[in-house]
Amino acid sequence: MRDSGVVRDLSWVAPDGQVVASSDARLHEVSFADRAELRRLLAGDAVAVGDLVRNPADGAPVVAVATAVRDGTGRLSGALLAAVDPERLAARVLPDREGEGSVVAIVDRAGRLVARAPAVPLAWDDRLIAGSQDLVRAALAGAEAAGPMRAEGGGPARLAAAVPVPELGWAVRATQPRAAMLAPMRRELALGVAGAGLVALVALGASWVVGAHTSRALRRLERHAAALERGEAQGPLTGPDEVVRLGAAYAQMARHLDAARRRFEAAFAEAPVGVLILDPAELRVRWANQAYLAFLDAPFRGAGVQGLRLEEFLPRAHEAGLIALLREVAAGDVAHEEQEYRYDGFARGTTWWRWSVRAVESAGGGRDLVLMITEVTEQVRAREQVEADRRRLETVLRVLPVGVLMADAGGQVVQANDAARRIWGSRAPFRPGALYREQRARRADSGTPLAPGDWALQRALRSGEAVGGELVEIDRFDGTQAVVLNGAAPIRDGEGRVVGAVTTLLDVTELRRAVRNRDEVLQVVSHDLRTPLSAVTLGAAALTRLRDGPDAAAQARRAAGRLAAAGRRMNRLIDDLLDLETLEEGRLSMRPEPCDPADLLGEAADQLREAARAKGLDLCLSAAPGLPAVACDRDRVLQVLGNVASNAVKATEEGAVCLAAEAQGDGAVVFRIRDTGPGIPDADLPHVFDRFQRGSAARWRGSGLGLAIARGLVEAHGGRIWAESAPGAGTTVSFTLPASAPAPDLAAHAAGA
């Protein structure tokens, strides 16, 4: 076989089909996992012959003969795979029939020509038999077949016979020219079929020939490999060339594996991760690195744990769940497990570990458990501390009345407390990054709009410096406005890099309103009290200068009258301020009773009659007949009528002021005060009921509180008030009061009793 060159190369193949070593270096690390002959070896065959395939190295047609190599338990350790040249095999096993017109061919299970006599050059695609498929198919199915066939390539018709080779699952086909004599043809066919049987025997013995060719060299190769495994020096391997090449490849592989093993052992021995290798049956230690021993208490830290059971040096391994985990992995229930465990068995107290367990194949064909351990006690404690700090921070932020927003380095809002949501008018979480791009704001003092990059948060991120509180008027999510005191500061990491920013929002809307109201009150008080105070001062001075005489008493009475009028004006202003504060705080006391609308109009007119006569104005009253009584505090409604009507008299220079009452469709009564004055400009009309608001065209002096108080009193009664006006067309102020519930009919009640 060696001289014939029938065996092209030899390869050592692992049970998973991977080529471990080969006499042809091009086949290293090629996978033969899909080869049928290997599957038959795994099923228990000792030798298996494959069909015709193309060699992965060069594409040449070959027949693979696989020989199983098993350990003492019968488990497949690997296979020796020989690639046989089919043409050279055919030259040795098929009869040379050249010149007689007959052709004998060997066909594999796929219907391809393995070999042919006489030999002719065949491409791979030409090896698939087409003209005799029916005969060959029958022979491959196990039956002999004979009959006419058309020759491949379009030659003259021939007679053919095909017989099966059951031992290999192949077939042998013999053909004879049709023009030959029938008897000689039968004789030739018989000879062909007999030759086919001979071929079957020879083909079946091919695997034995290959095995015999390599058995001695294989035994020498096994001894050579065992010595390499023990680390013993060996001389050169002898035998067939392909076996020698295979042995050299195996030796080189062994050297690489030994070097890799030493590197891995050194890496594991010095690794900062604890590594423990255990016997899966009793959980006894086979090997432990120094990093693992450093985790243990004395005396195991110094003496080691090799040969000890896990419970001997980890007495609480059961409680920690480690024993159960190792048993599950050893049983194959889980392939790998990694998680944190708490262990309380060490003298130094509670520790936390991250354990990773794997089952790996051992050198003897068994399994080992590899336990890798990293102590994460400090990380767990740090994480718990961070979580505790986070909870404390969330609690502080939740109760803090100041709005707090946190953003990342890109300005994306990542956290906001409840106060921030209330300030922005939203209880929903902020959309990341949208807050400072979409919401409009202005500087409260100047009204200058804020660009997205002008917010304190964005400036703190850019400059890395804290930005002091700035007054900003914001448009809230609900459409209202608020004034906030806005500041920001950068957040830095351990290396001083800006990784985010925090911004605060203090809602000062009410505070600014209170300050503005205070300023307005001071302005009104200082302005409106100055005139009566001047009158009091001048009147008192005049009294001190009076001389005795017949006119002294009259002069004193006139001065006293002026002093009394000035005191009343001051008292009215003080009452207005107190009424307004009481209304805004919701503390106004009311004593409602049924009142006749006509009586209310008449009493209010009596209070205005003298002022109207002094200006030459007509004062008219109009009350529809049959108006229902209204439920109200009489004095408060008269105050409303007086405030509105007195403004009408002051604003009207000629014409009339009319007070009217009429029923409304919902049962309420509407009161109207009309004047013929100059009217109210369109810009001032929406604000006539605001406190301290006086029309821009008003020609009389006043506090600007009368209509604000009127609105508060009407709304306190459950009604509403509004104004209608146009420049040059006068003004009408209307308000409604609910009708009083009708009193029970006492006579009807008595009759029913």
Coordinates of N, CA and C in Angstrom, one line a residue, residues 548-738:
D548 N -62.1 135.6 68.8 CA -63.4 135.7 69.4 C -64.2 136.7 68.7
G549 N -65.4 136.4 68.5 CA -66.3 137.4 67.8 C -67.6 136.7 67.4
P550 N -68.4 137.5 66.8 CA -69.8 137.0 66.5 C -69.7 135.9 65.4
D551 N -68.7 135.9 64.6 CA -68.6 134.8 63.5 C -67.8 133.6 63.9
A552 N -67.2 133.6 65.1 CA -66.3 132.5 65.5 C -67.0 131.2 65.5
A553 N -68.2 131.1 66.1 CA -68.9 129.9 66.2 C -69.2 129.3 64.8
A554 N -69.6 130.1 63.9 CA -69.9 129.6 62.6 C -68.7 129.1 61.9
Q555 N -67.6 129.9 62.0 CA -66.3 129.4 61.4 C -65.8 128.1 62.0
A556 N -66.0 128.0 63.3 CA -65.6 126.8 64.0 C -66.4 125.6 63.5
R557 N -67.8 125.8 63.2 CA -68.6 124.7 62.7 C -68.2 124.3 61.3
R558 N -67.9 125.3 60.5 CA -67.5 125.0 59.1 C -66.1 124.2 59.1
A559 N -65.2 124.6 60.0 CA -63.9 123.9 60.1 C -64.1 122.5 60.6
A560 N -65.0 122.4 61.6 CA -65.3 121.0 62.1 C -65.9 120.1 61.1
G561 N -66.8 120.7 60.2 CA -67.4 119.9 59.2 C -66.4 119.4 58.2
R562 N -65.4 120.3 57.8 CA -64.3 119.9 56.9 C -63.5 118.8 57.6
L563 N -63.2 118.9 58.9 CA -62.5 117.9 59.6 C -63.2 116.5 59.6
A564 N -64.5 116.6 59.8 CA -65.3 115.4 59.9 C -65.3 114.7 58.5
A565 N -65.5 115.5 57.4 CA -65.5 114.9 56.1 C -64.2 114.3 55.7
A566 N -63.1 115.0 56.1 CA -61.8 114.3 55.9 C -61.6 113.1 56.7
G567 N -62.1 113.0 57.9 CA -62.0 111.8 58.7 C -62.8 110.6 58.0
R568 N -64.0 111.0 57.5 CA -64.8 110.0 56.8 C -64.1 109.4 55.6
R569 N -63.5 110.3 54.8 CA -62.8 109.8 53.6 C -61.6 108.9 54.0
M570 N -60.9 109.2 55.1 CA -59.8 108.3 55.6 C -60.4 107.0 56.1
N571 N -61.5 107.1 56.8 CA -62.1 105.9 57.3 C -62.6 105.0 56.2
R572 N -63.2 105.6 55.1 CA -63.7 104.8 54.0 C -62.5 104.1 53.3
L573 N -61.4 104.8 53.1 CA -60.2 104.2 52.5 C -59.8 103.0 53.3
I574 N -59.7 103.2 54.6 CA -59.3 102.1 55.5 C -60.2 100.9 55.4
D575 N -61.5 101.2 55.4 CA -62.5 100.2 55.3 C -62.4 99.4 54.0
D576 N -62.2 100.1 52.9 CA -62.0 99.5 51.6 C -60.8 98.5 51.6
L577 N -59.7 98.9 52.2 CA -58.5 98.1 52.3 C -58.8 96.8 53.1
L578 N -59.5 97.0 54.2 CA -59.8 95.9 55.1 C -60.8 94.9 54.4
D579 N -61.8 95.5 53.7 CA -62.8 94.7 53.0 C -62.1 93.8 51.9
L580 N -61.2 94.5 51.2 CA -60.5 93.8 50.1 C -59.7 92.6 50.7
E581 N -58.9 92.9 51.7 CA -58.1 91.8 52.3 C -59.0 90.7 52.9
T582 N -60.1 91.0 53.5 CA -61.1 90.0 54.0 C -61.6 89.2 52.9
L583 N -62.0 89.8 51.7 CA -62.5 89.1 50.6 C -61.5 88.1 50.0
E584 N -60.3 88.6 49.9 CA -59.3 87.7 49.2 C -58.9 86.6 50.1
E585 N -59.0 86.7 51.4 CA -58.7 85.6 52.4 C -59.9 84.7 52.6
G586 N -61.1 85.1 52.1 CA -62.2 84.3 52.3 C -62.8 84.3 53.7
R587 N -62.6 85.5 54.4 CA -63.1 85.6 55.8 C -64.2 86.5 55.9
L588 N -64.9 86.9 54.8 CA -66.0 87.9 54.9 C -67.2 87.2 55.5
S589 N -67.7 87.9 56.5 CA -68.9 87.4 57.2 C -70.2 88.0 56.5
M590 N -71.1 87.1 56.2 CA -72.3 87.5 55.5 C -73.6 87.1 56.3
R591 N -74.6 88.0 56.3 CA -75.9 87.8 56.9 C -77.0 87.9 55.9
P592 N -77.2 86.9 55.0 CA -78.1 87.0 54.0 C -79.6 87.0 54.5
E593 N -80.4 87.7 53.8 CA -81.9 87.8 54.1 C -82.6 88.1 52.8
P594 N -83.9 87.8 52.7 CA -84.6 88.2 51.5 C -84.7 89.7 51.4
C595 N -84.4 90.3 50.3 CA -84.5 91.8 50.1 C -85.2 92.0 48.8
D596 N -86.0 93.1 48.8 CA -86.7 93.6 47.6 C -85.7 94.3 46.7
P597 N -85.5 93.9 45.4 CA -84.6 94.6 44.6 C -84.9 96.1 44.4
A598 N -86.2 96.5 44.4 CA -86.6 97.9 44.2 C -86.2 98.7 45.4
D599 N -86.4 98.1 46.6 CA -86.0 98.8 47.8 C -84.5 99.1 47.8
L600 N -83.7 98.1 47.4 CA -82.2 98.2 47.3 C -81.8 99.4 46.4
L601 N -82.5 99.5 45.2 CA -82.2 100.5 44.2 C -82.6 101.9 44.8
G602 N -83.8 101.9 45.5 CA -84.2 103.2 46.1 C -83.2 103.7 47.1
E603 N -82.8 102.8 48.0 CA -81.9 103.3 49.1 C -80.5 103.7 48.5
A604 N -80.0 103.0 47.5 CA -78.8 103.4 46.9 C -78.9 104.7 46.2
A605 N -80.1 105.0 45.5 CA -80.3 106.3 44.9 C -80.3 107.4 45.9
D606 N -80.9 107.2 47.0 CA -81.0 108.2 48.1 C -79.6 108.7 48.4
Q607 N -78.6 107.7 48.5 CA -77.2 108.0 48.9 C -76.5 108.8 47.8
L608 N -77.0 108.7 46.5 CA -76.3 109.4 45.4 C -77.0 110.7 45.0
R609 N -78.2 110.9 45.5 CA -79.0 112.0 44.9 C -78.3 113.3 45.0
E610 N -77.7 113.6 46.2 CA -77.1 114.9 46.4 C -75.9 115.1 45.5
A611 N -75.0 114.0 45.3 CA -73.9 114.2 44.4 C -74.3 114.4 43.0
A612 N -75.4 113.7 42.5 CA -75.9 113.8 41.2 C -76.5 115.2 40.9
R613 N -77.2 115.7 41.9 CA -77.8 117.1 41.8 C -76.7 118.1 41.7
A614 N -75.6 117.9 42.4 CA -74.5 118.9 42.4 C -73.9 119.0 41.0
K615 N -73.9 117.9 40.2 CA -73.3 117.9 38.9 C -74.4 118.1 37.8
G616 N -75.6 118.3 38.2 CA -76.7 118.6 37.2 C -77.1 117.3 36.5
L617 N -76.9 116.2 37.1 CA -77.2 114.9 36.4 C -78.6 114.4 36.8
D618 N -79.3 113.7 35.9 CA -80.6 113.1 36.2 C -80.2 111.7 36.8
L619 N -81.0 111.4 37.9 CA -80.8 110.0 38.5 C -82.2 109.3 38.3
C620 N -82.1 108.2 37.6 CA -83.4 107.5 37.3 C -83.3 106.1 37.8
L621 N -84.5 105.6 38.2 CA -84.6 104.2 38.7 C -85.6 103.5 37.9
S622 N -85.4 102.1 37.7 CA -86.3 101.3 36.9 C -86.2 99.9 37.5
A623 N -87.4 99.4 38.0 CA -87.5 98.0 38.6 C -88.7 97.4 38.0
A624 N -88.5 96.2 37.3 CA -89.6 95.5 36.7 C -90.6 95.1 37.7
P625 N -91.9 95.1 37.4 CA -92.8 94.7 38.5 C -92.7 93.1 38.7
G626 N -93.1 92.8 39.9 CA -93.1 91.3 40.3 C -91.7 90.7 40.4
L627 N -90.7 91.5 40.7 CA -89.3 90.9 40.8 C -89.3 90.0 42.1
P628 N -88.6 88.9 42.0 CA -88.5 88.1 43.2 C -87.5 88.7 44.2
A629 N -87.7 88.4 45.4 CA -86.7 88.9 46.4 C -85.3 88.2 46.2
V630 N -84.3 88.8 46.5 CA -82.9 88.2 46.4 C -82.4 88.0 47.8
A631 N -81.6 86.9 47.9 CA -81.0 86.5 49.1 C -79.6 87.2 49.2
C632 N -79.5 88.2 50.1 CA -78.2 88.9 50.2 C -78.1 89.6 51.5
D633 N -76.8 90.0 51.8 CA -76.5 90.8 52.9 C -76.8 92.3 52.5
R634 N -77.8 92.9 53.0 CA -78.3 94.2 52.6 C -77.2 95.2 52.5
D635 N -76.5 95.3 53.6 CA -75.4 96.4 53.6 C -74.4 96.2 52.6
R636 N -74.0 94.9 52.3 CA -73.0 94.6 51.3 C -73.5 94.9 49.9
V637 N -74.7 94.6 49.6 CA -75.2 94.9 48.3 C -75.4 96.4 48.1
L638 N -75.8 97.1 49.1 CA -75.8 98.6 49.0 C -74.4 99.1 48.8
Q639 N -73.4 98.5 49.4 CA -72.0 98.9 49.2 C -71.6 98.7 47.7
V640 N -72.1 97.5 47.1 CA -71.8 97.3 45.7 C -72.4 98.4 44.8
L641 N -73.7 98.6 45.1 CA -74.4 99.6 44.3 C -73.8 101.0 44.5
G642 N -73.4 101.3 45.7 CA -72.8 102.6 46.0 C -71.5 102.8 45.3
N643 N -70.6 101.7 45.3 CA -69.3 101.8 44.7 C -69.5 102.0 43.2
V644 N -70.4 101.2 42.5 CA -70.5 101.3 41.1 C -71.2 102.6 40.7
A645 N -72.2 102.9 41.4 CA -73.0 104.1 41.0 C -72.2 105.4 41.3
S646 N -71.4 105.5 42.3 CA -70.6 106.7 42.6 C -69.6 106.8 41.5
N647 N -69.0 105.7 41.0 CA -68.0 105.8 39.9 C -68.8 106.4 38.6
A648 N -70.0 105.9 38.4 CA -70.8 106.4 37.3 C -71.0 107.9 37.4
V649 N -71.4 108.4 38.6 CA -71.6 109.8 38.8 C -70.3 110.6 38.6
K650 N -69.2 110.1 39.1 CA -67.9 110.8 38.9 C -67.5 110.8 37.4
A651 N -67.8 109.8 36.7 CA -67.4 109.8 35.3 C -68.2 110.5 34.3
T652 N -69.5 110.9 34.7 CA -70.4 111.5 33.9 C -70.5 113.0 34.1
E653 N -70.3 113.8 33.1 CA -70.3 115.3 33.2 C -71.7 115.8 32.8
E654 N -72.5 115.1 32.0 CA -73.8 115.6 31.7 C -74.6 114.3 31.2
G655 N -75.9 114.5 31.4 CA -76.8 113.3 31.0 C -77.4 112.7 32.3
A656 N -77.3 111.4 32.4 CA -78.0 110.7 33.5 C -77.2 109.5 33.9
V657 N -77.6 109.1 35.2 CA -77.1 107.8 35.7 C -78.4 107.1 36.1
C658 N -78.5 105.8 35.5 CA -79.8 105.0 35.7 C -79.4 103.8 36.4
L659 N -80.3 103.4 37.5 CA -80.2 102.2 38.2 C -81.4 101.4 37.9
A660 N -81.2 100.1 37.4 CA -82.3 99.3 37.0 C -82.1 97.8 37.5
A661 N -83.3 97.1 37.6 CA -83.3 95.7 38.0 C -84.3 95.0 37.2
E662 N -84.0 93.8 36.8 CA -84.9 93.0 36.0 C -84.6 91.5 36.2
A663 N -85.6 90.7 35.9 CA -85.5 89.2 36.1 C -84.6 88.6 35.0
Q664 N -83.9 87.5 35.4 CA -83.1 86.8 34.4 C -83.8 85.4 34.2
G665 N -83.5 84.7 33.1 CA -84.2 83.5 32.8 C -83.9 82.4 33.8
D666 N -82.8 82.4 34.5 CA -82.5 81.3 35.4 C -83.0 81.6 36.8
G667 N -83.9 82.6 37.0 CA -84.5 82.9 38.3 C -83.7 84.0 39.1
A668 N -82.5 84.3 38.6 CA -81.7 85.3 39.3 C -82.2 86.7 38.9
V669 N -81.8 87.7 39.6 CA -82.1 89.1 39.3 C -80.8 89.8 38.9
V670 N -80.9 90.6 37.8 CA -79.7 91.3 37.3 C -79.9 92.8 37.6
F671 N -78.9 93.4 38.2 CA -78.9 94.9 38.5 C -78.0 95.5 37.4
R672 N -78.4 96.7 36.9 CA -77.6 97.4 35.9 C -77.5 98.9 36.3
I673 N -76.3 99.4 36.2 CA -76.0 100.8 36.4 C -75.4 101.4 35.1
R674 N -76.2 102.3 34.5 CA -75.8 102.9 33.2 C -75.4 104.3 33.4
D675 N -74.4 104.8 32.7 CA -74.1 106.2 32.7 C -74.0 106.7 31.2
T676 N -73.9 108.0 31.1 CA -73.7 108.6 29.8 C -72.3 109.3 29.7
G677 N -71.4 108.7 30.4 CA -70.0 109.3 30.4 C -69.2 108.9 29.1
P678 N -67.9 109.2 29.2 CA -67.1 109.0 28.0 C -66.8 107.6 27.6
G679 N -67.2 106.6 28.4 CA -66.9 105.2 28.1 C -65.5 104.8 28.6
I680 N -65.2 103.5 28.4 CA -63.9 103.0 28.8 C -63.2 102.5 27.6
P681 N -61.9 102.8 27.4 CA -61.1 102.3 26.3 C -61.1 100.8 26.3
D682 N -61.0 100.3 25.1 CA -60.9 98.8 24.9 C -59.8 98.2 25.7
A683 N -58.6 98.8 25.8 CA -57.5 98.2 26.5 C -57.7 98.2 28.0
D684 N -58.5 99.1 28.5 CA -58.8 99.2 30.0 C -59.9 98.3 30.4
L685 N -60.8 98.0 29.5 CA -62.1 97.3 29.9 C -61.8 95.9 30.6
P686 N -60.9 95.1 30.1 CA -60.7 93.8 30.9 C -60.2 93.9 32.3
H687 N -59.7 95.1 32.6 CA -59.0 95.3 33.9 C -59.8 96.2 34.9
V688 N -61.0 96.5 34.6 CA -61.7 97.5 35.4 C -62.0 97.0 36.8
F689 N -62.0 95.7 37.0 CA -62.3 95.1 38.3 C -61.1 94.7 39.0
D690 N -59.9 95.0 38.5 CA -58.6 94.7 39.2 C -58.4 95.7 40.3
R691 N -57.8 95.3 41.3 CA -57.5 96.2 42.4 C -56.5 97.3 42.0
F692 N -56.7 98.5 42.5 CA -55.9 99.6 42.3 C -55.8 100.0 40.8
Q693 N -56.9 99.6 40.1 CA -56.9 99.9 38.6 C -57.8 101.1 38.4
R694 N -57.3 102.1 37.8 CA -58.0 103.3 37.4 C -57.9 103.5 35.9
G695 N -58.9 103.9 35.3 CA -58.9 104.0 33.8 C -57.8 105.1 33.4
S696 N -57.2 104.8 32.2 CA -56.2 105.8 31.8 C -56.7 107.1 31.5
A697 N -58.1 107.2 31.2 CA -58.7 108.5 30.9 C -59.5 109.1 32.1
A698 N -59.4 108.5 33.2 CA -60.2 108.9 34.4 C -59.7 110.3 34.8
R699 N -60.7 111.2 35.1 CA -60.4 112.6 35.4 C -60.7 112.9 36.9
W700 N -61.0 111.8 37.7 CA -61.2 112.0 39.1 C -60.2 111.2 39.9
R701 N -60.0 111.5 41.1 CA -59.1 110.8 41.9 C -59.8 109.7 42.7
G702 N -59.1 108.6 42.9 CA -59.7 107.6 43.7 C -58.7 106.5 44.0
S703 N -59.0 105.5 44.8 CA -58.1 104.5 45.2 C -58.0 103.3 44.2
G704 N -59.0 103.2 43.4 CA -59.0 102.1 42.4 C -59.4 100.8 43.1
L705 N -60.1 100.9 44.3 CA -60.5 99.7 45.0 C -62.0 99.4 44.9
G706 N -62.8 100.4 44.5 CA -64.2 100.3 44.6 C -64.8 99.1 43.8
L707 N -64.4 99.0 42.5 CA -64.9 97.9 41.7 C -64.3 96.6 42.0
A708 N -63.1 96.6 42.5 CA -62.5 95.3 43.0 C -63.3 94.8 44.2
I709 N -63.7 95.7 45.1 CA -64.5 95.2 46.2 C -65.8 94.8 45.8
A710 N -66.4 95.5 44.8 CA -67.7 95.1 44.3 C -67.7 93.7 43.7
R711 N -66.7 93.4 42.9 CA -66.6 92.1 42.4 C -66.5 91.0 43.4
G712 N -65.6 91.3 44.5 CA -65.5 90.3 45.5 C -66.8 90.1 46.3
L713 N -67.6 91.2 46.5 CA -68.9 91.0 47.3 C -69.9 90.3 46.4
V714 N -70.0 90.6 45.1 CA -70.9 89.9 44.3 C -70.6 88.4 44.2
E715 N -69.4 88.1 44.0 CA -69.0 86.6 43.9 C -69.2 85.9 45.2
A716 N -69.0 86.7 46.3 CA -69.3 86.0 47.6 C -70.8 85.7 47.8
H717 N -71.7 86.4 47.1 CA -73.1 86.1 47.1 C -73.5 85.0 46.1
G718 N -72.5 84.6 45.3 CA -72.8 83.5 44.3 C -73.2 84.1 43.0
G719 N -73.0 85.4 42.7 CA -73.3 86.0 41.5 C -72.1 86.3 40.7
R720 N -72.3 87.1 39.6 CA -71.2 87.5 38.8 C -71.4 89.0 38.3
I721 N -70.3 89.7 38.0 CA -70.4 91.1 37.6 C -69.5 91.3 36.4
W722 N -70.0 92.2 35.5 CA -69.3 92.5 34.2 C -69.6 93.9 33.8
A723 N -68.7 94.4 32.9 CA -68.9 95.8 32.4 C -69.0 95.7 30.9
E724 N -69.8 96.6 30.3 CA -69.9 96.8 28.9 C -69.8 98.3 28.6
S725 N -68.9 98.6 27.6 CA -68.6 100.0 27.3 C -68.0 100.1 26.0
A726 N -68.1 101.4 25.4 CA -67.4 101.7 24.2 C -67.1 103.2 24.3
P727 N -65.9 103.6 23.8 CA -65.6 105.0 23.9 C -66.7 105.9 23.3
G728 N -67.1 106.9 24.1 CA -68.1 107.9 23.7 C -69.5 107.4 23.8
A729 N -69.8 106.1 24.2 CA -71.1 105.6 24.3 C -71.5 105.2 25.7
G730 N -70.8 105.7 26.7 CA -71.1 105.4 28.1 C -70.7 104.0 28.5
T731 N -71.1 103.7 29.8 CA -70.7 102.4 30.4 C -71.9 101.8 31.1
T732 N -72.0 100.5 31.0 CA -73.0 99.8 31.8 C -72.3 98.7 32.6
V733 N -72.5 98.7 33.9 CA -72.0 97.7 34.8 C -73.2 96.9 35.3
S734 N -73.1 95.5 35.1 CA -74.2 94.7 35.5 C -73.7 93.6 36.5
F735 N -74.6 93.2 37.4 CA -74.3 92.1 38.3 C -75.5 91.3 38.7
T736 N -75.4 90.1 39.0 CA -76.5 89.2 39.3 C -76.5 88.8 40.7
L737 N -77.7 88.6 41.3 CA -77.8 88.0 42.6 C -78.9 86.9 42.5
P738 N -78.6 85.8 43.3 CA -79.6 84.7 43.2 C -80.9 85.1 43.9

